[in-house]
Amino acid sequence: MTGEGRVPLPIVPPPFQDERLSSWMERIADVYQVSLDGLQAYVGWARPALQLESEPVRADMERIAAATRSSVERLFAMTFHDVPPRYRTLLRPASRETCPVCSRGMQRPQRLRAWSFAFSFRCDRHRQPLFGFETRGACALGGDEASAQRGAEFLYRWAMGRDTAAVPVGSVLSLLLSPSRKASSPAPWELARLPLAHQHEPSILSRPCRRPALSILVPEFALAVPIYDQRLPSTIADLPNAPWAERYALALGVARVLKNPTDAVVRILEVSDEFGRKKVTALIHRWPAAIRNAVGRAAQHPRHTKARGEGSATSTSGRFNRQRVRAPSNRDAWRDRADA
């Protein structure tokens, strides 16, 4: 069915500032109590709305503009057609996170373009964390919101091609995703949160778990998500598909590395095995010479460590051990996250 020649829609709610095209079209469809597919059939655009956001076709945009009495330029501004390639690869098109203040009293909350970025965790207008259906690990990761926001800003500038950090943000992400130790089966204390009946299942006991450098600099990640349930991607390209807790922990890690790159690398090397040290050393080979030299000097005078098991064999003098980690409460996860 084509929409050519149809009269414009009589009632069209105005779009919100920075609203995504698909979000606006869904709200228009709600006015007429039809599905988005039904609205598409009436108006006559060809591509799915989500696809139009990333690859807008002028003919489709002209049909929507005519039906909604909008300008084509305004509709293009509701898409991602003009964002840098790196930013585009870090978009989450199916993201449904919303701001509880922005959406108060709304049957269908609006979705903004900025909220689709993989490292967007709050509404800048209301300074509230974005709310979604995924709350896994939220209550235990909210204790250092300032660092998470700072890390998200570093990541945004990097994605937009405006990276000015002392170490390229892409290199920091590679470091955090890199293994500090060979993958190994979970230790008994790492299974404590599993029901007792499942703690001896062969499939769990024999499954090798990754030991990423991220867990050394963001120890609260292990509290938020047990190691047997962590789904940290191995490459930067897979970051948009990572769960909220993994992306949030990476933002924390980026902020902490960039606050003191030398200290961060030294702490990782202190608790890495030979396999991990080789990986980390290779990654920092192209870092600024001043940082590499500082790491080399620190390696000649290692700090004393106290082994307390795989997940906590970190330097007792390291500053990150003093980060306050909030334990999960009995309240709902969203309230914990909003109060952080």
mmCIF file of C-alpha atoms in Angstrom:
data_model
loop_
_atom_site.group_PDB
_atom_site.id
_atom_site.type_symbol
_atom_site.label_atom_id
_atom_site.label_comp_id
_atom_site.label_asym_id
_atom_site.label_seq_id
_atom_site.Cartn_x
_atom_site.Cartn_y
_atom_site.Cartn_z
ATOM 1 C CA MET A 1 0.000 0.000 0.000
ATOM 2 C CA THR A 2 1.294 3.448 -0.801
ATOM 3 C CA GLY A 3 0.538 6.690 0.938
ATOM 4 C CA GLU A 4 0.958 8.939 -2.091
ATOM 5 C CA GLY A 5 -1.877 11.389 -2.494
ATOM 6 C CA ARG A 6 -3.253 10.860 1.002
ATOM 7 C CA VAL A 7 -4.282 13.871 3.017
ATOM 8 C CA PRO A 8 -1.956 14.939 5.850
ATOM 9 C CA LEU A 9 -2.656 13.572 9.293
ATOM 10 C CA PRO A 10 -5.038 15.944 11.117
ATOM 11 C CA ILE A 11 -3.389 15.566 14.548
ATOM 12 C CA VAL A 12 0.375 15.320 14.925
ATOM 13 C CA PRO A 13 2.015 15.733 18.348
ATOM 14 C CA PRO A 14 5.147 17.900 18.112
ATOM 15 C CA PRO A 15 8.460 16.111 18.486
ATOM 16 C CA PHE A 16 10.531 16.642 21.609
ATOM 17 C CA GLN A 17 13.949 18.203 21.352
ATOM 18 C CA ASP A 18 16.470 15.589 20.168
ATOM 19 C CA GLU A 19 13.729 12.964 19.809
ATOM 20 C CA ARG A 20 14.431 10.028 17.535
ATOM 21 C CA LEU A 21 12.362 9.652 14.378
ATOM 22 C CA SER A 22 11.142 6.169 15.365
ATOM 23 C CA SER A 23 10.056 7.446 18.789
ATOM 24 C CA TRP A 24 8.046 10.275 17.252
ATOM 25 C CA MET A 25 6.392 8.010 14.687
ATOM 26 C CA GLU A 26 5.373 5.568 17.438
ATOM 27 C CA ARG A 27 3.738 8.395 19.384
ATOM 28 C CA ILE A 28 1.906 9.545 16.263
ATOM 29 C CA ALA A 29 0.660 5.994 15.706
ATOM 30 C CA ASP A 30 -0.652 5.958 19.283
ATOM 31 C CA VAL A 31 -2.812 8.996 18.527
ATOM 32 C CA TYR A 32 -4.667 6.975 15.888
ATOM 33 C CA GLN A 33 -4.573 3.733 17.890
ATOM 34 C CA VAL A 34 -2.709 1.850 15.190
ATOM 35 C CA SER A 35 0.619 0.051 15.131
ATOM 36 C CA LEU A 36 3.711 1.634 13.654
ATOM 37 C CA ASP A 37 3.326 -0.737 10.714
ATOM 38 C CA GLY A 38 -0.214 0.513 10.212
ATOM 39 C CA LEU A 39 0.955 4.116 10.205
ATOM 40 C CA GLN A 40 3.711 3.208 7.752
ATOM 41 C CA ALA A 41 1.165 1.628 5.410
ATOM 42 C CA TYR A 42 -1.003 4.747 5.484
ATOM 43 C CA VAL A 43 1.807 7.275 5.019
ATOM 44 C CA GLY A 44 3.654 5.092 2.529
ATOM 45 C CA TRP A 45 7.302 5.197 3.529
ATOM 46 C CA ALA A 46 9.213 2.041 2.556
ATOM 47 C CA ARG A 47 11.998 1.304 5.045
ATOM 48 C CA PRO A 48 11.395 0.403 8.710
ATOM 49 C CA ALA A 49 11.612 3.431 10.977
ATOM 50 C CA LEU A 50 14.707 2.125 12.784
ATOM 51 C CA GLN A 51 16.486 1.673 9.479
ATOM 52 C CA LEU A 52 15.468 5.151 8.344
ATOM 53 C CA GLU A 53 17.195 6.593 11.408
ATOM 54 C CA SER A 54 20.572 5.261 10.298
ATOM 55 C CA GLU A 55 20.069 5.327 6.529
ATOM 56 C CA PRO A 56 17.383 7.907 5.709
ATOM 57 C CA VAL A 57 16.001 7.834 2.168
ATOM 58 C CA ARG A 58 14.871 11.214 0.898
ATOM 59 C CA ALA A 59 11.751 9.864 -0.831
ATOM 60 C CA ASP A 60 10.593 8.263 2.422
ATOM 61 C CA MET A 61 11.409 11.392 4.407
ATOM 62 C CA GLU A 62 9.401 13.501 1.945
ATOM 63 C CA ARG A 63 6.337 11.266 2.400
ATOM 64 C CA ILE A 64 6.605 11.540 6.184
ATOM 65 C CA ALA A 65 7.132 15.296 5.937
ATOM 66 C CA ALA A 66 4.014 15.696 3.797
ATOM 67 C CA ALA A 67 1.922 13.542 6.134
ATOM 68 C CA THR A 68 3.058 15.398 9.266
ATOM 69 C CA ARG A 69 3.373 18.906 7.772
ATOM 70 C CA SER A 70 7.047 18.957 8.726
ATOM 71 C CA SER A 71 10.138 19.937 6.794
ATOM 72 C CA VAL A 72 12.437 17.276 5.394
ATOM 73 C CA GLU A 73 15.368 19.008 7.101
ATOM 74 C CA ARG A 74 13.665 18.699 10.484
ATOM 75 C CA LEU A 75 13.123 14.976 9.935
ATOM 76 C CA PHE A 76 16.738 14.410 8.918
ATOM 77 C CA ALA A 77 17.773 16.079 12.181
ATOM 78 C CA MET A 78 15.896 13.318 14.023
ATOM 79 C CA THR A 79 18.138 10.626 12.491
ATOM 80 C CA PHE A 80 21.787 9.629 12.862
ATOM 81 C CA HIS A 81 22.712 10.397 9.256
ATOM 82 C CA ASP A 82 25.366 12.980 10.150
ATOM 83 C CA VAL A 83 27.180 11.341 13.098
ATOM 84 C CA PRO A 84 30.817 10.140 12.773
ATOM 85 C CA PRO A 85 31.352 6.465 11.842
ATOM 86 C CA ARG A 86 32.747 5.530 15.273
ATOM 87 C CA TYR A 87 29.757 7.035 17.052
ATOM 88 C CA ARG A 88 27.463 5.167 14.685
ATOM 89 C CA THR A 89 29.077 1.829 15.573
ATOM 90 C CA LEU A 90 28.403 2.528 19.266
ATOM 91 C CA LEU A 91 24.675 3.167 18.843
ATOM 92 C CA ARG A 92 22.046 0.890 20.295
ATOM 93 C CA PRO A 93 19.080 1.271 17.905
ATOM 94 C CA ALA A 94 16.747 -0.925 19.942
ATOM 95 C CA SER A 95 17.506 0.928 23.182
ATOM 96 C CA ARG A 96 14.412 1.710 25.264
ATOM 97 C CA GLU A 97 15.963 3.531 28.238
ATOM 98 C CA THR A 98 14.039 6.634 29.277
ATOM 99 C CA CYS A 99 14.222 9.403 31.856
ATOM 100 C CA PRO A 100 11.590 8.981 34.599
ATOM 101 C CA VAL A 101 11.143 12.767 34.862
ATOM 102 C CA CYS A 102 10.880 13.395 31.103
ATOM 103 C CA SER A 103 8.329 10.615 30.730
ATOM 104 C CA ARG A 104 6.219 11.342 33.796
ATOM 105 C CA GLY A 105 2.547 10.907 32.952
ATOM 106 C CA MET A 106 3.222 9.743 29.396
ATOM 107 C CA GLN A 107 1.662 6.584 27.991
ATOM 108 C CA ARG A 108 4.673 6.107 25.695
ATOM 109 C CA PRO A 109 7.853 7.885 26.859
ATOM 110 C CA GLN A 110 9.909 9.638 24.229
ATOM 111 C CA ARG A 111 13.312 8.268 23.261
ATOM 112 C CA LEU A 112 16.071 10.759 22.537
ATOM 113 C CA ARG A 113 18.967 10.390 20.133
ATOM 114 C CA ALA A 114 21.563 10.999 22.869
ATOM 115 C CA TRP A 115 20.185 8.117 24.926
ATOM 116 C CA SER A 116 20.977 5.633 22.137
ATOM 117 C CA PHE A 117 24.740 5.963 22.642
ATOM 118 C CA ALA A 118 26.172 2.859 24.328
ATOM 119 C CA PHE A 119 27.674 4.944 27.145
ATOM 120 C CA SER A 120 24.726 7.221 27.841
ATOM 121 C CA PHE A 121 23.514 6.520 31.373
ATOM 122 C CA ARG A 122 21.588 9.611 32.439
ATOM 123 C CA CYS A 123 19.336 12.434 31.288
ATOM 124 C CA ASP A 124 21.468 15.566 31.167
ATOM 125 C CA ARG A 125 18.424 17.807 31.477
ATOM 126 C CA HIS A 126 17.201 16.358 34.773
ATOM 127 C CA ARG A 127 20.473 14.748 35.921
ATOM 128 C CA GLN A 128 18.646 11.500 36.517
ATOM 129 C CA PRO A 129 19.820 7.997 35.600
ATOM 130 C CA LEU A 130 18.045 6.532 32.620
ATOM 131 C CA PHE A 131 15.586 3.802 33.465
ATOM 132 C CA GLY A 132 15.283 0.558 31.529
ATOM 133 C CA PHE A 133 14.025 -2.943 32.072
ATOM 134 C CA GLU A 134 17.569 -4.203 32.651
ATOM 135 C CA THR A 135 18.601 -3.598 36.280
ATOM 136 C CA ARG A 136 21.189 -6.363 36.611
ATOM 137 C CA GLY A 137 24.030 -5.080 38.788
ATOM 138 C CA ALA A 138 22.582 -1.565 39.052
ATOM 139 C CA CYS A 139 22.458 -1.262 42.847
ATOM 140 C CA ALA A 140 26.097 -2.332 43.354
ATOM 141 C CA LEU A 141 27.613 -0.138 40.623
ATOM 142 C CA GLY A 142 26.117 3.197 41.603
ATOM 143 C CA GLY A 143 28.574 4.232 44.310
ATOM 144 C CA ASP A 144 30.914 6.232 42.051
ATOM 145 C CA GLU A 145 28.522 7.995 39.715
ATOM 146 C CA ALA A 146 30.885 10.944 39.226
ATOM 147 C CA SER A 147 33.575 8.693 37.736
ATOM 148 C CA ALA A 148 31.039 6.900 35.551
ATOM 149 C CA GLN A 149 29.808 10.203 34.164
ATOM 150 C CA ARG A 150 33.368 11.402 33.589
ATOM 151 C CA GLY A 151 34.188 8.161 31.791
ATOM 152 C CA ALA A 152 31.047 8.483 29.663
ATOM 153 C CA GLU A 153 32.135 11.986 28.639
ATOM 154 C CA PHE A 154 35.579 10.693 27.615
ATOM 155 C CA LEU A 155 33.902 7.955 25.584
ATOM 156 C CA TYR A 156 31.506 10.391 23.910
ATOM 157 C CA ARG A 157 34.292 12.736 22.835
ATOM 158 C CA TRP A 158 36.284 9.791 21.513
ATOM 159 C CA ALA A 159 33.294 8.499 19.540
ATOM 160 C CA MET A 160 32.701 11.957 18.071
ATOM 161 C CA GLY A 161 36.344 12.276 16.992
ATOM 162 C CA ARG A 162 37.237 14.829 19.653
ATOM 163 C CA ASP A 163 39.455 12.668 21.870
ATOM 164 C CA THR A 164 41.935 14.809 23.857
ATOM 165 C CA ALA A 165 42.771 12.350 26.651
ATOM 166 C CA ALA A 166 46.380 11.694 27.672
ATOM 167 C CA VAL A 167 45.970 8.144 26.357
ATOM 168 C CA PRO A 168 43.636 7.432 23.402
ATOM 169 C CA VAL A 169 40.338 6.213 24.784
ATOM 170 C CA GLY A 170 40.299 3.310 22.339
ATOM 171 C CA SER A 171 43.608 2.117 23.816
ATOM 172 C CA VAL A 172 42.163 2.379 27.331
ATOM 173 C CA LEU A 173 39.174 0.253 26.329
ATOM 174 C CA SER A 174 41.488 -2.353 24.823
ATOM 175 C CA LEU A 175 43.419 -2.445 28.103
ATOM 176 C CA LEU A 176 40.266 -2.912 30.191
ATOM 177 C CA LEU A 177 38.983 -5.692 27.918
ATOM 178 C CA SER A 178 42.362 -7.420 27.869
ATOM 179 C CA PRO A 179 42.866 -10.498 30.093
ATOM 180 C CA SER A 180 45.018 -9.952 33.155
ATOM 181 C CA ARG A 181 45.172 -13.718 33.691
ATOM 182 C CA LYS A 182 44.401 -16.806 31.712
ATOM 183 C CA ALA A 183 40.772 -17.818 31.771
ATOM 184 C CA SER A 184 40.072 -20.226 34.610
ATOM 185 C CA SER A 185 37.202 -22.005 36.309
ATOM 186 C CA PRO A 186 35.436 -20.061 39.062
ATOM 187 C CA ALA A 187 36.900 -20.430 42.552
ATOM 188 C CA PRO A 188 34.616 -21.663 45.374
ATOM 189 C CA TRP A 189 34.134 -18.166 46.827
ATOM 190 C CA GLU A 190 33.122 -16.897 43.381
ATOM 191 C CA LEU A 191 30.191 -19.314 43.394
ATOM 192 C CA ALA A 192 28.825 -18.219 46.774
ATOM 193 C CA ARG A 193 25.882 -16.348 45.224
ATOM 194 C CA LEU A 194 24.714 -19.410 43.334
ATOM 195 C CA PRO A 195 22.080 -21.593 44.991
ATOM 196 C CA LEU A 196 23.875 -24.378 46.845
ATOM 197 C CA ALA A 197 22.308 -26.973 44.575
ATOM 198 C CA HIS A 198 24.017 -25.427 41.533
ATOM 199 C CA GLN A 199 27.445 -24.779 43.028
ATOM 200 C CA HIS A 200 28.670 -28.261 42.113
ATOM 201 C CA GLU A 201 27.259 -28.501 38.609
ATOM 202 C CA PRO A 202 30.000 -29.731 36.241
ATOM 203 C CA SER A 203 28.950 -27.264 33.526
ATOM 204 C CA ILE A 204 29.670 -24.360 35.881
ATOM 205 C CA LEU A 205 32.732 -25.762 37.617
ATOM 206 C CA SER A 206 34.471 -26.622 34.356
ATOM 207 C CA ARG A 207 33.597 -23.479 32.427
ATOM 208 C CA PRO A 208 36.616 -21.148 32.063
ATOM 209 C CA CYS A 209 35.807 -17.574 33.069
ATOM 210 C CA ARG A 210 37.568 -14.551 31.649
ATOM 211 C CA ARG A 211 39.798 -12.531 33.972
ATOM 212 C CA PRO A 212 39.737 -9.048 32.430
ATOM 213 C CA ALA A 213 41.842 -6.136 33.600
ATOM 214 C CA LEU A 214 38.583 -4.248 34.151
ATOM 215 C CA SER A 215 37.902 -6.257 37.320
ATOM 216 C CA ILE A 216 41.154 -5.032 38.887
ATOM 217 C CA LEU A 217 40.357 -1.344 38.465
ATOM 218 C CA VAL A 218 36.598 -1.713 39.010
ATOM 219 C CA PRO A 219 36.354 -4.322 41.790
ATOM 220 C CA GLU A 220 32.706 -3.450 42.374
ATOM 221 C CA PHE A 221 31.931 -5.028 38.987
ATOM 222 C CA ALA A 222 32.578 -8.452 40.531
ATOM 223 C CA LEU A 223 30.159 -7.550 43.333
ATOM 224 C CA ALA A 224 27.551 -6.345 40.880
ATOM 225 C CA VAL A 225 27.781 -9.321 38.522
ATOM 226 C CA PRO A 226 29.168 -12.737 39.572
ATOM 227 C CA ILE A 227 32.027 -13.895 37.384
ATOM 228 C CA TYR A 228 30.032 -16.826 35.994
ATOM 229 C CA ASP A 229 27.404 -14.363 34.722
ATOM 230 C CA GLN A 230 29.670 -11.638 33.320
ATOM 231 C CA ARG A 231 29.204 -10.919 29.619
ATOM 232 C CA LEU A 232 32.022 -8.511 28.887
ATOM 233 C CA PRO A 233 32.766 -8.303 25.151
ATOM 234 C CA SER A 234 36.248 -9.165 23.952
ATOM 235 C CA THR A 235 36.352 -6.440 21.292
ATOM 236 C CA ILE A 236 35.332 -2.788 21.095
ATOM 237 C CA ALA A 237 33.055 -3.550 18.139
ATOM 238 C CA ASP A 238 30.778 -5.648 20.379
ATOM 239 C CA LEU A 239 30.290 -2.972 23.047
ATOM 240 C CA PRO A 240 26.776 -1.899 21.944
ATOM 241 C CA ASN A 241 25.531 -5.447 22.571
ATOM 242 C CA ALA A 242 26.960 -5.616 26.089
ATOM 243 C CA PRO A 243 24.542 -5.453 29.044
ATOM 244 C CA TRP A 244 24.177 -2.259 31.066
ATOM 245 C CA ALA A 245 26.422 -3.366 33.939
ATOM 246 C CA GLU A 246 29.336 -4.196 31.623
ATOM 247 C CA ARG A 247 29.071 -0.857 29.803
ATOM 248 C CA TYR A 248 28.763 1.090 33.051
ATOM 249 C CA ALA A 249 31.779 -0.685 34.546
ATOM 250 C CA LEU A 250 33.805 0.166 31.440
ATOM 251 C CA ALA A 251 32.914 3.856 31.818
ATOM 252 C CA LEU A 252 34.156 3.663 35.411
ATOM 253 C CA GLY A 253 37.319 1.970 34.254
ATOM 254 C CA VAL A 254 38.029 4.570 31.568
ATOM 255 C CA ALA A 255 37.728 7.394 34.104
ATOM 256 C CA ARG A 256 40.018 5.669 36.602
ATOM 257 C CA VAL A 257 42.693 4.842 34.034
ATOM 258 C CA LEU A 258 42.747 8.369 32.647
ATOM 259 C CA LYS A 259 42.923 9.870 36.132
ATOM 260 C CA ASN A 260 46.325 8.216 36.591
ATOM 261 C CA PRO A 261 47.361 5.957 33.673
ATOM 262 C CA THR A 262 50.675 4.955 35.244
ATOM 263 C CA ASP A 263 49.111 3.863 38.524
ATOM 264 C CA ALA A 264 46.374 1.953 36.689
ATOM 265 C CA VAL A 265 48.807 -0.020 34.532
ATOM 266 C CA VAL A 266 51.089 -0.768 37.478
ATOM 267 C CA ARG A 267 48.160 -2.096 39.512
ATOM 268 C CA ILE A 268 47.111 -4.357 36.643
ATOM 269 C CA LEU A 269 50.639 -5.688 36.191
ATOM 270 C CA GLU A 270 50.979 -6.361 39.919
ATOM 271 C CA VAL A 271 48.225 -8.962 39.937
ATOM 272 C CA SER A 272 48.544 -10.316 36.402
ATOM 273 C CA ASP A 273 50.108 -13.647 35.582
ATOM 274 C CA GLU A 274 52.778 -13.998 32.911
ATOM 275 C CA PHE A 275 50.122 -14.417 30.223
ATOM 276 C CA GLY A 276 48.381 -11.203 31.291
ATOM 277 C CA ARG A 277 51.582 -9.205 31.692
ATOM 278 C CA LYS A 278 52.593 -9.982 28.131
ATOM 279 C CA LYS A 279 49.171 -8.837 26.883
ATOM 280 C CA VAL A 280 49.260 -5.604 28.887
ATOM 281 C CA THR A 281 52.867 -4.831 27.959
ATOM 282 C CA ALA A 282 52.067 -5.239 24.276
ATOM 283 C CA LEU A 283 49.040 -2.965 24.561
ATOM 284 C CA ILE A 284 50.880 -0.070 26.205
ATOM 285 C CA HIS A 285 53.773 -0.277 23.724
ATOM 286 C CA ARG A 286 52.276 2.655 21.773
ATOM 287 C CA TRP A 287 51.216 4.708 24.772
ATOM 288 C CA PRO A 288 53.024 8.009 25.417
ATOM 289 C CA ALA A 289 56.693 7.457 26.289
ATOM 290 C CA ALA A 290 56.360 9.336 29.581
ATOM 291 C CA ILE A 291 53.739 6.864 30.821
ATOM 292 C CA ARG A 292 55.687 3.812 29.626
ATOM 293 C CA ASN A 293 58.827 5.070 31.332
ATOM 294 C CA ALA A 294 56.935 5.751 34.559
ATOM 295 C CA VAL A 295 55.496 2.242 34.451
ATOM 296 C CA GLY A 296 58.980 0.834 33.925
ATOM 297 C CA ARG A 297 60.341 2.737 36.918
ATOM 298 C CA ALA A 298 57.455 1.597 39.109
ATOM 299 C CA ALA A 299 58.004 -1.998 38.020
ATOM 300 C CA GLN A 300 61.534 -1.835 39.437
ATOM 301 C CA HIS A 301 60.096 -0.945 42.851
ATOM 302 C CA PRO A 302 56.954 -3.095 43.148
ATOM 303 C CA ARG A 303 54.541 -2.352 45.937
ATOM 304 C CA HIS A 304 53.825 -5.037 48.494
ATOM 305 C CA THR A 305 50.725 -7.025 47.782
ATOM 306 C CA LYS A 306 48.627 -9.306 49.904
ATOM 307 C CA ALA A 307 47.003 -12.176 48.085
ATOM 308 C CA ARG A 308 43.385 -12.627 49.039
ATOM 309 C CA GLY A 309 42.163 -14.824 46.228
ATOM 310 C CA GLU A 310 41.790 -14.365 42.503
ATOM 311 C CA GLY A 311 39.369 -11.470 42.558
ATOM 312 C CA SER A 312 41.073 -9.476 45.299
ATOM 313 C CA ALA A 313 44.810 -9.993 44.868
ATOM 314 C CA THR A 314 45.394 -6.278 44.456
ATOM 315 C CA SER A 315 47.770 -3.791 45.969
ATOM 316 C CA THR A 316 46.881 -2.799 49.505
ATOM 317 C CA SER A 317 48.161 0.685 48.775
ATOM 318 C CA GLY A 318 46.272 1.124 45.503
ATOM 319 C CA ARG A 319 43.864 3.993 45.486
ATOM 320 C CA PHE A 320 41.113 2.037 43.811
ATOM 321 C CA ASN A 321 40.791 -0.289 46.797
ATOM 322 C CA ARG A 322 39.497 2.690 48.702
ATOM 323 C CA GLN A 323 36.587 3.223 46.337
ATOM 324 C CA ARG A 324 33.410 2.801 48.294
ATOM 325 C CA VAL A 325 31.348 -0.118 47.024
ATOM 326 C CA ARG A 326 27.672 -0.094 47.800
ATOM 327 C CA ALA A 327 26.260 -3.456 48.702
ATOM 328 C CA PRO A 328 22.905 -4.416 47.201
ATOM 329 C CA SER A 329 19.980 -3.352 49.331
ATOM 330 C CA ASN A 330 16.570 -4.868 49.733
ATOM 331 C CA ARG A 331 14.968 -1.993 47.871
ATOM 332 C CA ASP A 332 14.153 -2.191 44.206
ATOM 333 C CA ALA A 333 17.114 -1.831 41.838
ATOM 334 C CA TRP A 334 15.788 1.317 40.160
ATOM 335 C CA ARG A 335 15.469 3.185 43.467
ATOM 336 C CA ASP A 336 19.007 2.147 44.382
ATOM 337 C CA ARG A 337 20.210 3.472 41.051
ATOM 338 C CA ALA A 338 18.311 6.737 41.312
ATOM 339 C CA ASP A 339 19.626 7.369 44.838
ATOM 340 C CA ALA A 340 23.238 6.693 43.884
#
